[in-house]
Coordinates of C-alpha atoms in Angstrom, one line a residue:
X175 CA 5.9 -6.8 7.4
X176 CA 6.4 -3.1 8.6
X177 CA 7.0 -0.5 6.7
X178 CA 9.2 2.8 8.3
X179 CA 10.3 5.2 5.5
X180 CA 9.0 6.6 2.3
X181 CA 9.8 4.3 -0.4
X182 CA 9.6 0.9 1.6
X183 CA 7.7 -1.9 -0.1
X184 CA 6.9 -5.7 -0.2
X185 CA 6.0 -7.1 -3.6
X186 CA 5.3 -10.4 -4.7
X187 CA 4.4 -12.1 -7.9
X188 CA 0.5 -13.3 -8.0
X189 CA -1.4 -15.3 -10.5
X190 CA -4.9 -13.7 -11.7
X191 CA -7.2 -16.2 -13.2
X192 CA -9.5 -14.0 -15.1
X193 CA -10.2 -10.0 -15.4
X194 CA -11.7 -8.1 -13.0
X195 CA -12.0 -5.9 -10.0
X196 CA -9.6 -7.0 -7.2
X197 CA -9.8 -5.7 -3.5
X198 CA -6.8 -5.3 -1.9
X199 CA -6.6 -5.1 1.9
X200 CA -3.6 -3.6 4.2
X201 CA -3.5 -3.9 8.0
X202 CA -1.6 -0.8 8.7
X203 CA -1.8 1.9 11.8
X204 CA 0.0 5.3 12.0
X205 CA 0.5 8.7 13.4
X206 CA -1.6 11.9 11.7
X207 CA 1.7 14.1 11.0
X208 CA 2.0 16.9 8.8
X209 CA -1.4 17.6 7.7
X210 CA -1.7 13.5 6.3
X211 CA -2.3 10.3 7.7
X212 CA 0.4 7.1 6.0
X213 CA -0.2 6.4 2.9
X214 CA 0.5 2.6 1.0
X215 CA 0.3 2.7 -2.6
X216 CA -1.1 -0.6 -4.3
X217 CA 1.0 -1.3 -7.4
X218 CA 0.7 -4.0 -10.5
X219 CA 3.4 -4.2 -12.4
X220 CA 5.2 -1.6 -11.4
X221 CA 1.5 1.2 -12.1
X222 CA 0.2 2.8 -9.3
X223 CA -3.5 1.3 -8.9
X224 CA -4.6 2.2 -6.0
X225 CA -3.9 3.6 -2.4
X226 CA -5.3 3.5 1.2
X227 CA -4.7 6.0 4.3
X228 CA -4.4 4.3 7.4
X229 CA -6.2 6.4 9.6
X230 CA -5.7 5.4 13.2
X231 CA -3.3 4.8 15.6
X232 CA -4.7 1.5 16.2
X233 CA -4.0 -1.1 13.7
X234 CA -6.6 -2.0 11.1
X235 CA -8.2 -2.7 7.9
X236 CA -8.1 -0.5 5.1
X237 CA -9.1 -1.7 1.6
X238 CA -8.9 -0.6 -1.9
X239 CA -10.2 -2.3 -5.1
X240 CA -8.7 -1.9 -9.2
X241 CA -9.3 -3.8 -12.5
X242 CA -7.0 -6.5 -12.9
X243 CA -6.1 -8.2 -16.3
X244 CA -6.0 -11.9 -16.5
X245 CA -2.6 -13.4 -16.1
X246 CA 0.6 -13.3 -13.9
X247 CA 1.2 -9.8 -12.2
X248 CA 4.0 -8.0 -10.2
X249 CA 2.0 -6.7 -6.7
X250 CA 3.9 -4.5 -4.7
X251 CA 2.7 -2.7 -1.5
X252 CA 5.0 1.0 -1.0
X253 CA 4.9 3.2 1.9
X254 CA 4.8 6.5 0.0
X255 CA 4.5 9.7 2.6
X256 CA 6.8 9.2 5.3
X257 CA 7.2 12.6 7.6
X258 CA 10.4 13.5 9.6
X259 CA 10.7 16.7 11.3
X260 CA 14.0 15.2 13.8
X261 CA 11.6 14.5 16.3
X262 CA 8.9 12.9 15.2

């Protein structure tokens, strides 16, 4: 799935068998633009729990871990700093 503008997001519903600390991985490249590299926020039900940069042009890995309650859970991945100047 790509993400293009700010506010763009996939989200799913997942399962977590016990508490704990969950590490959640993107695959994600981007452009440096206006002082920040793209940011994806990691949501659970709806809370902000964590967020990665992807910092390269070059698509890779960029992970990110938060405690997780037991039970099922709304996960949503959301593109949160888009940057548009009109040419860029």
């Amino acid at each position: 799935v790509w993400l293009y503008g700010e506010g763009e997001f996939v989200q799913d519903r997942f399962f977590f068998s016990q508490s704990g600390l969950y590490a959640f991985t993107v695959k994600a490249a981007g452009s440096f633009a206006d002082g920040a590299w793209p940011i994806v926020e990691i949501r659970v039900d709806g809370e902000a729990v964590g967020r990665v940069e992807a910092t390269s042009v070059a698509a890779g890995t960029f992970s990110a871990t938060a405690q997780i309650s037991a039970g099922e859970h709304a996960v949503s991945f959301v593109f949160v700093n888009d940057f548009w100047d009109g040419t860029n």
